[in-house]
Tab-separated table of N, CA, C and O and ligand atoms in Angstrom:
chain	number	residue	atom	x	y	z
A	1176	MET	N	104.127	109.330	97.664
A	1176	MET	CA	103.811	108.015	97.099
A	1176	MET	C	104.278	106.917	98.044
A	1176	MET	O	104.910	107.179	99.041
A	1177	ALA	N	103.966	105.691	97.664
A	1177	ALA	CA	104.245	104.558	98.564
A	1177	ALA	C	105.738	104.385	98.786
A	1177	ALA	O	106.556	104.835	97.996
A	1178	GLU	N	106.051	103.720	99.882
A	1178	GLU	CA	107.443	103.559	100.308
A	1178	GLU	C	108.106	102.341	99.687
A	1178	GLU	O	109.287	102.128	99.858
A	1179	TYR	N	107.323	101.497	98.989
A	1179	TYR	CA	107.862	100.241	98.505
A	1179	TYR	C	108.093	100.304	97.006
A	1179	TYR	O	107.312	100.887	96.281
A	1180	THR	N	109.190	99.711	96.564
A	1180	THR	CA	109.447	99.661	95.128
A	1180	THR	C	108.593	98.560	94.513
A	1180	THR	O	108.075	97.691	95.212
A	1181	GLN	N	108.461	98.598	93.210
A	1181	GLN	CA	107.696	97.564	92.517
A	1181	GLN	C	108.286	96.187	92.812
A	1181	GLN	O	107.553	95.225	93.016
A	1182	ASP	N	109.622	96.107	92.846
A	1182	ASP	CA	110.267	94.817	93.097
A	1182	ASP	C	109.912	94.281	94.479
A	1182	ASP	O	109.646	93.098	94.641
A	1183	GLU	N	109.931	95.175	95.477
A	1183	GLU	CA	109.616	94.738	96.838
A	1183	GLU	C	108.165	94.264	96.930
A	1183	GLU	O	107.867	93.259	97.566
A	1184	LYS	N	107.281	94.997	96.299
A	1184	LYS	CA	105.872	94.610	96.304
A	1184	LYS	C	105.691	93.269	95.614
A	1184	LYS	O	105.005	92.385	96.113
A	1185	ALA	N	106.343	93.118	94.461
A	1185	ALA	CA	106.220	91.872	93.698
A	1185	ALA	C	106.751	90.710	94.520
A	1185	ALA	O	106.132	89.636	94.563
A	1186	ALA	N	107.874	90.913	95.204
A	1186	ALA	CA	108.463	89.852	96.019
A	1186	ALA	C	107.513	89.466	97.152
A	1186	ALA	O	107.325	88.284	97.443
A	1187	ALA	N	106.909	90.475	97.791
A	1187	ALA	CA	105.992	90.205	98.899
A	1187	ALA	C	104.765	89.440	98.403
A	1187	ALA	O	104.298	88.505	99.046
A	1188	LEU	N	104.267	89.836	97.242
A	1188	LEU	CA	103.087	89.157	96.694
A	1188	LEU	C	103.419	87.729	96.290
A	1188	LEU	O	102.638	86.806	96.536
A	1189	ARG	N	104.624	87.538	95.724
A	1189	ARG	CA	105.042	86.184	95.351
A	1189	ARG	C	105.133	85.297	96.584
A	1189	ARG	O	104.830	84.116	96.539
A	1190	ALA	N	105.583	85.902	97.695
A	1190	ALA	CA	105.735	85.137	98.933
A	1190	ALA	C	104.386	84.916	99.611
A	1190	ALA	O	104.323	84.353	100.699
A	1191	GLY	N	103.326	85.378	98.981
A	1191	GLY	CA	102.005	85.174	99.552
A	1191	GLY	C	101.671	86.167	100.639
A	1191	GLY	O	100.746	85.980	101.409
A	1192	GLU	N	102.460	87.219	100.729
A	1192	GLU	CA	102.202	88.226	101.754
A	1192	GLU	C	101.324	89.314	101.156
A	1192	GLU	O	101.714	89.988	100.218
A	1193	ASN	N	100.156	89.475	101.713
A	1193	ASN	CA	99.310	90.562	101.219
A	1193	ASN	C	99.215	91.694	102.237
A	1193	ASN	O	98.339	92.527	102.180
A	1194	TRP	N	100.180	91.719	103.171
A	1194	TRP	CA	100.169	92.761	104.194
A	1194	TRP	C	100.320	94.147	103.596
A	1194	TRP	O	99.870	95.119	104.167
A	1195	LEU	N	100.952	94.220	102.404
A	1195	LEU	CA	101.152	95.538	101.800
A	1195	LEU	C	99.824	96.237	101.587
A	1195	LEU	O	99.709	97.444	101.743
A	1196	GLU	N	98.805	95.454	101.210
A	1196	GLU	CA	97.528	96.064	100.852
A	1196	GLU	C	96.532	96.058	102.011
A	1196	GLU	O	95.556	96.767	101.981
A	1197	THR	N	96.753	95.178	102.998
A	1197	THR	CA	95.694	94.954	103.960
A	1197	THR	C	96.012	95.405	105.380
A	1197	THR	O	95.113	95.524	106.189
A	1198	ASP	N	97.289	95.626	105.705
A	1198	ASP	CA	97.607	95.988	107.083
A	1198	ASP	C	97.166	97.420	107.346
A	1198	ASP	O	97.711	98.355	106.774
A	1199	PRO	N	96.129	97.602	108.181
A	1199	PRO	CA	95.593	98.955	108.360
A	1199	PRO	C	96.607	99.917	108.988
A	1199	PRO	O	96.574	101.112	108.693
A	1200	GLU	N	97.525	99.378	109.815
A	1200	GLU	CA	98.535	100.262	110.392
A	1200	GLU	C	99.477	100.797	109.324
A	1200	GLU	O	99.836	101.961	109.316
A	1201	LEU	N	99.880	99.895	108.407
A	1201	LEU	CA	100.756	100.323	107.322
A	1201	LEU	C	100.054	101.301	106.398
A	1201	LEU	O	100.648	102.280	105.932
A	1202	LEU	N	98.774	101.026	106.138
A	1202	LEU	CA	98.022	101.919	105.260
A	1202	LEU	C	97.910	103.312	105.878
A	1202	LEU	O	98.057	104.327	105.189
A	1203	LEU	N	97.652	103.337	107.204
A	1203	LEU	CA	97.528	104.621	107.888
A	1203	LEU	C	98.859	105.369	107.854
A	1203	LEU	O	98.914	106.555	107.502
A	1204	MET	N	99.937	104.659	108.205
A	1204	MET	CA	101.253	105.298	108.180
A	1204	MET	C	101.593	105.771	106.767
A	1204	MET	O	102.103	106.864	106.566
A	1205	GLY	N	101.266	104.934	105.768
A	1205	GLY	CA	101.547	105.302	104.387
A	1205	GLY	C	100.804	106.563	103.974
A	1205	GLY	O	101.359	107.452	103.330
A	1206	ARG	N	99.545	106.651	104.414
A	1206	ARG	CA	98.741	107.825	104.061
A	1206	ARG	C	99.337	109.082	104.697
A	1206	ARG	O	99.444	110.129	104.052
A	1207	PHE	N	99.735	108.971	105.970
A	1207	PHE	CA	100.308	110.139	106.639
A	1207	PHE	C	101.638	110.538	106.007
A	1207	PHE	O	101.938	111.720	105.875
A	1208	MET	N	102.442	109.536	105.623
A	1208	MET	CA	103.724	109.866	105.011
A	1208	MET	C	103.535	110.479	103.630
A	1208	MET	O	104.273	111.379	103.235
A	1209	ASP	N	102.517	109.988	102.910
A	1209	ASP	CA	102.205	110.606	101.613
A	1209	ASP	C	101.830	112.073	101.797
A	1209	ASP	O	102.231	112.945	101.030
A	1210	ASP	N	101.036	112.343	102.819
A	1210	ASP	CA	100.501	113.693	103.007
A	1210	ASP	C	101.476	114.617	103.733
A	1210	ASP	O	101.481	115.824	103.493
A	1211	HIS	N	102.266	114.064	104.649
A	1211	HIS	CA	103.028	114.938	105.552
A	1211	HIS	C	104.520	114.647	105.596
A	1211	HIS	O	105.240	115.238	106.393
A	1212	GLY	N	104.994	113.711	104.785
A	1212	GLY	CA	106.418	113.428	104.756
A	1212	GLY	C	106.867	112.509	105.881
A	1212	GLY	O	106.058	111.895	106.561
A	1213	ASP	N	108.172	112.437	106.055
A	1213	ASP	CA	108.760	111.514	107.019
A	1213	ASP	C	108.314	111.837	108.439
A	1213	ASP	O	108.273	113.008	108.828
A	1214	PRO	N	107.981	110.785	109.237
A	1214	PRO	CA	107.509	111.028	110.619
A	1214	PRO	C	108.480	111.855	111.460
A	1214	PRO	O	108.044	112.576	112.373
A	1215	SER	N	109.785	111.783	111.184
A	1215	SER	CA	110.733	112.544	111.998
A	1215	SER	C	110.593	114.053	111.787
A	1215	SER	O	111.111	114.845	112.563
A	1216	THR	N	109.884	114.443	110.735
A	1216	THR	CA	109.707	115.874	110.458
A	1216	THR	C	108.337	116.384	110.906
A	1216	THR	O	108.043	117.565	110.748
A	1217	TRP	N	107.499	115.479	111.458
A	1217	TRP	CA	106.153	115.909	111.839
A	1217	TRP	C	106.184	116.830	113.044
A	1217	TRP	O	107.012	116.689	113.942
A	1218	SER	N	105.233	117.760	113.078
A	1218	SER	CA	105.038	118.604	114.259
A	1218	SER	C	104.367	117.778	115.355
A	1218	SER	O	103.863	116.686	115.107
A	1219	GLN	N	104.350	118.337	116.554
A	1219	GLN	CA	103.651	117.679	117.669
A	1219	GLN	C	102.188	117.450	117.321
A	1219	GLN	O	101.628	116.389	117.583
A	1220	ALA	N	101.575	118.463	116.700
A	1220	ALA	CA	100.156	118.343	116.351
A	1220	ALA	C	99.942	117.195	115.367
A	1220	ALA	O	98.953	116.465	115.448
A	1221	MET	N	100.884	117.035	114.440
A	1221	MET	CA	100.766	115.960	113.455
A	1221	MET	C	100.924	114.603	114.131
A	1221	MET	O	100.192	113.651	113.839
A	1222	GLU	N	101.876	114.507	115.069
A	1222	GLU	CA	102.038	113.260	115.830
A	1222	GLU	C	100.766	112.937	116.603
A	1222	GLU	O	100.343	111.780	116.663
A	1223	ASP	N	100.168	113.964	117.211
A	1223	ASP	CA	98.939	113.750	117.971
A	1223	ASP	C	97.843	113.221	117.061
A	1223	ASP	O	97.083	112.324	117.435
A	1224	LEU	N	97.761	113.783	115.854
A	1224	LEU	CA	96.731	113.359	114.916
A	1224	LEU	C	96.961	111.906	114.503
A	1224	LEU	O	96.026	111.100	114.469
A	1225	TYR	N	98.221	111.557	114.232
A	1225	TYR	CA	98.512	110.182	113.857
A	1225	TYR	C	98.163	109.225	114.997
A	1225	TYR	O	97.507	108.201	114.796
A	1226	MET	N	98.594	109.564	116.217
A	1226	MET	CA	98.333	108.688	117.361
A	1226	MET	C	96.828	108.540	117.598
A	1226	MET	O	96.351	107.454	117.905
A	1227	ALA	N	96.090	109.647	117.446
A	1227	ALA	CA	94.639	109.594	117.665
A	1227	ALA	C	93.991	108.650	116.647
A	1227	ALA	O	93.169	107.811	117.000
A	1228	GLU	N	94.405	108.776	115.385
A	1228	GLU	CA	93.819	107.903	114.355
A	1228	GLU	C	94.252	106.465	114.573
A	1228	GLU	O	93.488	105.526	114.367
A	1229	HIS	N	95.509	106.289	114.986
A	1229	HIS	CA	96.028	104.956	115.234
A	1229	HIS	C	95.244	104.291	116.375
A	1229	HIS	O	94.866	103.127	116.287
A	1230	ASN	N	94.992	105.022	117.434
A	1230	ASN	CA	94.266	104.463	118.573
A	1230	ASN	C	92.838	104.091	118.191
A	1230	ASN	O	92.337	103.051	118.612
A	1231	VAL	N	92.195	104.945	117.400
A	1231	VAL	CA	90.839	104.620	116.943
A	1231	VAL	C	90.878	103.345	116.113
A	1231	VAL	O	90.050	102.443	116.266
A	1232	LEU	N	91.881	103.239	115.271
A	1232	LEU	CA	92.067	102.068	114.418
A	1232	LEU	C	92.207	100.799	115.253
A	1232	LEU	O	91.685	99.744	114.921
A	1233	MET	N	92.944	100.905	116.362
A	1233	MET	CA	93.199	99.762	117.227
A	1233	MET	C	92.023	99.499	118.177
A	1233	MET	O	92.101	98.630	119.036
A	1234	GLY	N	90.967	100.299	118.034
A	1234	GLY	CA	89.784	100.058	118.844
A	1234	GLY	C	89.843	100.664	120.230
A	1234	GLY	O	89.049	100.325	121.094
A	1235	ASN	N	90.806	101.545	120.479
A	1235	ASN	CA	90.837	102.204	121.783
A	1235	ASN	C	90.960	103.723	121.625
A	1235	ASN	O	91.810	104.363	122.221
A	1236	GLY	N	90.099	104.257	120.784
A	1236	GLY	CA	90.066	105.700	120.602
A	1236	GLY	C	89.685	106.395	121.891
A	1236	GLY	O	88.792	105.954	122.601
A	1237	ALA	N	90.391	107.461	122.222
A	1237	ALA	CA	90.170	108.156	123.481
A	1237	ALA	C	89.085	109.212	123.336
A	1237	ALA	O	88.881	109.757	122.252
A	1238	VAL	N	88.406	109.510	124.449
A	1238	VAL	CA	87.543	110.686	124.439
A	1238	VAL	C	88.447	111.907	124.307
A	1238	VAL	O	89.579	111.890	124.777
A	1239	PRO	N	87.938	112.976	123.662
A	1239	PRO	CA	88.800	114.149	123.408
A	1239	PRO	C	89.443	114.725	124.670
A	1239	PRO	O	90.576	115.195	124.622
A	1240	SER	N	88.742	114.661	125.797
A	1240	SER	CA	89.289	115.249	127.020
A	1240	SER	C	90.038	114.229	127.865
A	1240	SER	O	90.403	114.518	129.003
A	1241	GLY	N	90.292	113.047	127.313
A	1241	GLY	CA	90.989	112.014	128.074
A	1241	GLY	C	92.429	112.401	128.394
A	1241	GLY	O	92.996	113.301	127.800
A	1242	CYS	N	92.987	111.665	129.329
A	1242	CYS	CA	94.362	111.896	129.807
A	1242	CYS	C	95.366	111.998	128.648
A	1242	CYS	O	95.271	111.277	127.664
A	1243	GLN	N	96.329	112.883	128.806
A	1243	GLN	CA	97.367	113.069	127.794
A	1243	GLN	C	98.135	111.768	127.527
A	1243	GLN	O	98.549	111.498	126.405
A	1244	HIS	N	98.330	110.957	128.562
A	1244	HIS	CA	99.150	109.759	128.403
A	1244	HIS	C	98.364	108.549	127.940
A	1244	HIS	O	98.844	107.769	127.134
A	1245	CYS	N	97.153	108.357	128.472
A	1245	CYS	CA	96.447	107.097	128.208
A	1245	CYS	C	95.041	107.296	127.658
A	1245	CYS	O	94.417	106.324	127.245
A	1246	GLY	N	94.512	108.517	127.646
A	1246	GLY	CA	93.216	108.776	127.025
A	1246	GLY	C	92.004	108.480	127.899
A	1246	GLY	O	90.876	108.630	127.457
A	1247	ILE	N	92.224	108.058	129.142
A	1247	ILE	CA	91.098	107.750	130.022
A	1247	ILE	C	90.522	109.053	130.586
A	1247	ILE	O	91.277	109.959	130.955
A	1248	PRO	N	89.163	109.152	130.648
A	1248	PRO	CA	88.556	110.388	131.171
A	1248	PRO	C	88.951	110.651	132.626
A	1248	PRO	O	89.170	109.699	133.385
A	1249	GLU	N	88.970	111.925	132.995
A	1249	GLU	CA	89.445	112.329	134.320
A	1249	GLU	C	88.697	111.622	135.456
A	1249	GLU	O	89.306	111.158	136.418
A	1250	ARG	N	87.343	111.533	135.326
A	1250	ARG	CA	86.576	110.993	136.449
A	1250	ARG	C	86.787	109.503	136.653
A	1250	ARG	O	86.499	108.959	137.710
A	1251	GLU	N	87.273	108.780	135.630
A	1251	GLU	CA	87.519	107.335	135.775
A	1251	GLU	C	88.992	107.046	136.025
A	1251	GLU	O	89.391	105.893	136.138
A	1252	HIS	N	89.835	108.079	136.073
A	1252	HIS	CA	91.259	107.841	135.935
A	1252	HIS	C	91.946	107.312	137.195
A	1252	HIS	O	92.539	106.244	137.177
A	1253	ALA	N	91.849	108.063	138.285
A	1253	ALA	CA	92.655	107.760	139.482
A	1253	ALA	C	94.121	107.628	139.051
A	1253	ALA	O	94.595	108.462	138.288
A	1254	ARG	N	94.819	106.578	139.495
A	1254	ARG	CA	96.178	106.380	139.019
A	1254	ARG	C	96.214	105.200	138.063
A	1254	ARG	O	95.587	104.186	138.301
A	1255	ARG	N	96.928	105.381	136.946
A	1255	ARG	CA	96.954	104.351	135.911
A	1255	ARG	C	98.380	104.039	135.524
A	1255	ARG	O	99.241	104.908	135.570
A	1256	TRP	N	98.575	102.806	135.058
A	1256	TRP	CA	99.872	102.397	134.532
A	1256	TRP	C	99.818	102.469	133.010
A	1256	TRP	O	98.885	101.974	132.377
A	1257	THR	N	100.799	103.112	132.408
A	1257	THR	CA	100.920	103.141	130.955
A	1257	THR	C	102.360	102.832	130.596
A	1257	THR	O	103.278	103.386	131.208
A	1258	ASP	N	102.554	101.956	129.604
A	1258	ASP	CA	103.913	101.639	129.157
A	1258	ASP	C	104.646	102.912	128.782
A	1258	ASP	O	104.108	103.759	128.084
A	1259	GLY	N	105.875	103.036	129.217
A	1259	GLY	CA	106.694	104.183	128.855
A	1259	GLY	C	106.482	105.378	129.764
A	1259	GLY	O	107.305	106.299	129.785
A	1260	ILE	N	105.368	105.399	130.503
A	1260	ILE	CA	105.077	106.515	131.395
A	1260	ILE	C	105.101	106.038	132.843
A	1260	ILE	O	105.617	106.704	133.731
A	1261	GLY	N	104.529	104.852	133.061
A	1261	GLY	CA	104.437	104.315	134.419
A	1261	GLY	C	103.185	104.817	135.118
A	1261	GLY	O	102.226	105.232	134.461
A	1262	TRP	N	103.186	104.761	136.444
A	1262	TRP	CA	102.028	105.233	137.212
A	1262	TRP	C	101.923	106.738	137.089
A	1262	TRP	O	102.921	107.449	137.208
A	1263	HIS	N	100.699	107.208	136.843
A	1263	HIS	CA	100.523	108.656	136.672
A	1263	HIS	C	99.096	109.055	137.019
A	1263	HIS	O	98.173	108.242	136.871
A	1264	PRO	N	98.897	110.277	137.481
A	1264	PRO	CA	97.548	110.819	137.643
A	1264	PRO	C	97.045	111.316	136.286
A	1264	PRO	O	97.811	111.371	135.323
A	1265	TRP	N	95.740	111.650	136.202
A	1265	TRP	CA	95.210	112.232	134.965
A	1265	TRP	C	95.989	113.501	134.624
A	1265	TRP	O	96.249	114.329	135.491
A	1266	VAL	N	96.363	113.643	133.362
A	1266	VAL	CA	97.088	114.825	132.904
A	1266	VAL	C	96.280	115.479	131.800
A	1266	VAL	O	95.821	114.803	130.870
A	1267	GLN	N	96.082	116.771	131.921
A	1267	GLN	CA	95.358	117.544	130.899
A	1267	GLN	C	95.953	117.275	129.512
A	1267	GLN	O	97.165	117.404	129.327
A	1268	PRO	N	95.116	116.877	128.530
A	1268	PRO	CA	95.663	116.657	127.189
A	1268	PRO	C	96.064	117.973	126.527
A	1268	PRO	O	95.509	119.021	126.855
A	1269	ARG	N	97.054	117.915	125.628
A	1269	ARG	CA	97.395	119.099	124.828
A	1269	ARG	C	96.182	119.473	123.978
A	1269	ARG	O	95.406	118.603	123.590
A	1270	SER	N	96.048	120.755	123.644
A	1270	SER	CA	94.896	121.164	122.831
A	1270	SER	C	94.955	120.499	121.463
A	1270	SER	O	93.929	120.131	120.894
A	1271	SER	N	96.175	120.301	120.935
A	1271	SER	CA	96.299	119.637	119.632
A	1271	SER	C	95.845	118.184	119.734
A	1271	SER	O	95.322	117.611	118.779
A	1272	GLN	N	96.040	117.591	120.927
A	1272	GLN	CA	95.623	116.207	121.148
A	1272	GLN	C	94.093	116.095	121.178
A	1272	GLN	O	93.518	115.186	120.582
A	1273	THR	N	93.469	117.028	121.895
A	1273	THR	CA	92.009	117.044	121.976
A	1273	THR	C	91.410	117.178	120.583
A	1273	THR	O	90.508	116.434	120.197
A	1274	LEU	N	91.954	118.098	119.815
A	1274	LEU	CA	91.466	118.337	118.458
A	1274	LEU	C	91.664	117.100	117.594
A	1274	LEU	O	90.772	116.683	116.849
A	1275	ALA	N	92.856	116.490	117.710
A	1275	ALA	CA	93.162	115.308	116.905
A	1275	ALA	C	92.202	114.168	117.231
A	1275	ALA	O	91.737	113.462	116.341
A	1276	ARG	N	91.881	114.002	118.525
A	1276	ARG	CA	90.974	112.926	118.919
A	1276	ARG	C	89.576	113.179	118.364
A	1276	ARG	O	88.895	112.243	117.926
A	1277	MET	N	89.139	114.437	118.376
A	1277	MET	CA	87.824	114.746	117.825
A	1277	MET	C	87.784	114.421	116.345
A	1277	MET	O	86.827	113.827	115.844
A	1278	LYS	N	88.846	114.821	115.630
A	1278	LYS	CA	88.903	114.558	114.182
A	1278	LYS	C	88.896	113.064	113.897
A	1278	LYS	O	88.198	112.598	113.000
A	1279	ALA	N	89.687	112.318	114.663
A	1279	ALA	CA	89.814	110.873	114.433
A	1279	ALA	C	88.489	110.172	114.677
A	1279	ALA	O	88.097	109.277	113.928
A	1280	ARG	N	87.773	110.599	115.734
A	1280	ARG	CA	86.484	109.965	116.038
A	1280	ARG	C	85.468	110.267	114.950
A	1280	ARG	O	84.686	109.408	114.551
A	1281	ARG	N	85.499	111.514	114.479
A	1281	ARG	CA	84.553	111.888	113.440
A	1281	ARG	C	84.839	111.079	112.172
A	1281	ARG	O	83.931	110.558	111.528
A	1282	ALA	N	86.139	110.962	111.833
A	1282	ALA	CA	86.518	110.207	110.631
A	1282	ALA	C	86.110	108.745	110.769
A	1282	ALA	O	85.629	108.135	109.818
A	1283	ALA	N	86.289	108.185	111.967
A	1283	ALA	CA	85.953	106.775	112.187
A	1283	ALA	C	84.447	106.562	112.062
A	1283	ALA	O	83.995	105.573	111.488
A	1284	ARG	N	83.674	107.501	112.597
A	1284	ARG	CA	82.217	107.378	112.486
A	1284	ARG	C	81.793	107.407	111.024
A	1284	ARG	O	80.949	106.637	110.606
A	1285	ALA	N	82.402	108.291	110.264
A	1285	ALA	CA	82.061	108.394	108.835
A	1285	ALA	C	82.392	107.086	108.138
A	1285	ALA	O	81.601	106.574	107.340
A	1286	THR	N	83.574	106.519	108.436
A	1286	THR	CA	83.981	105.264	107.811
A	1286	THR	C	83.032	104.146	108.189
A	1286	THR	O	82.610	103.353	107.351
A	1287	ASN	N	82.663	104.069	109.472
A	1287	ASN	CA	81.796	102.992	109.919
A	1287	ASN	C	80.414	103.080	109.288
A	1287	ASN	O	79.832	102.060	108.928
A	1288	SER	N	79.890	104.298	109.130
A	1288	SER	CA	78.557	104.397	108.544
A	1288	SER	C	78.612	104.007	107.065
A	1288	SER	O	77.670	103.445	106.526
A	1289	LEU	N	79.746	104.272	106.400
A	1289	LEU	CA	79.901	103.824	105.022
A	1289	LEU	C	79.879	102.303	104.959
A	1289	LEU	O	79.217	101.705	104.117
A	1290	LYS	N	80.641	101.671	105.897
A	1290	LYS	CA	80.699	100.201	105.934
A	1290	LYS	C	79.303	99.628	106.180
A	1290	LYS	O	78.885	98.689	105.523
A	1291	ASP	N	78.585	100.211	107.154
A	1291	ASP	CA	77.267	99.694	107.477
A	1291	ASP	C	76.350	99.783	106.272
A	1291	ASP	O	75.532	98.900	106.032
A	1292	GLY	N	76.490	100.868	105.508
A	1292	GLY	CA	75.647	101.040	104.347
A	1292	GLY	C	75.916	100.018	103.267
A	1292	GLY	O	75.025	99.619	102.535
A	1293	ALA	N	77.201	99.582	103.218
A	1293	ALA	CA	77.603	98.682	102.137
A	1293	ALA	C	77.179	97.245	102.397
A	1293	ALA	O	77.099	96.444	101.481
A	1294	ARG	N	76.980	96.874	103.653
A	1294	ARG	CA	76.657	95.481	103.960
A	1294	ARG	C	75.256	95.311	104.488
A	1294	ARG	O	74.807	96.082	105.244
B	1495	LIG	ZN1	96.460	108.612	132.062
């Protein structure tokens, strides 16, 4: 269930904050925590799935075979800078990462076609 108590939600709503209901990052994290528990207990595969969905959400979903660190395809990669990693060559993604990216893209396509249908 959700991480916020009724009092906290009520206080946020009184303050005019509707981030509880509308922040897509919070909603995504909330959904994963509902389904899989605290992030510190997630497996690597679960982290990969969360990151893949998060990246799609932020509009920079990676191709499934993209670099392990930054998601850029091998043929476009050369050397890239990524926060926390620094300069790096293309690195083979983990198989769990490839799978997670495929799932996230498929889910995003399904969501987008629903949205298109509604408007
Ligand atoms: Zn990279």
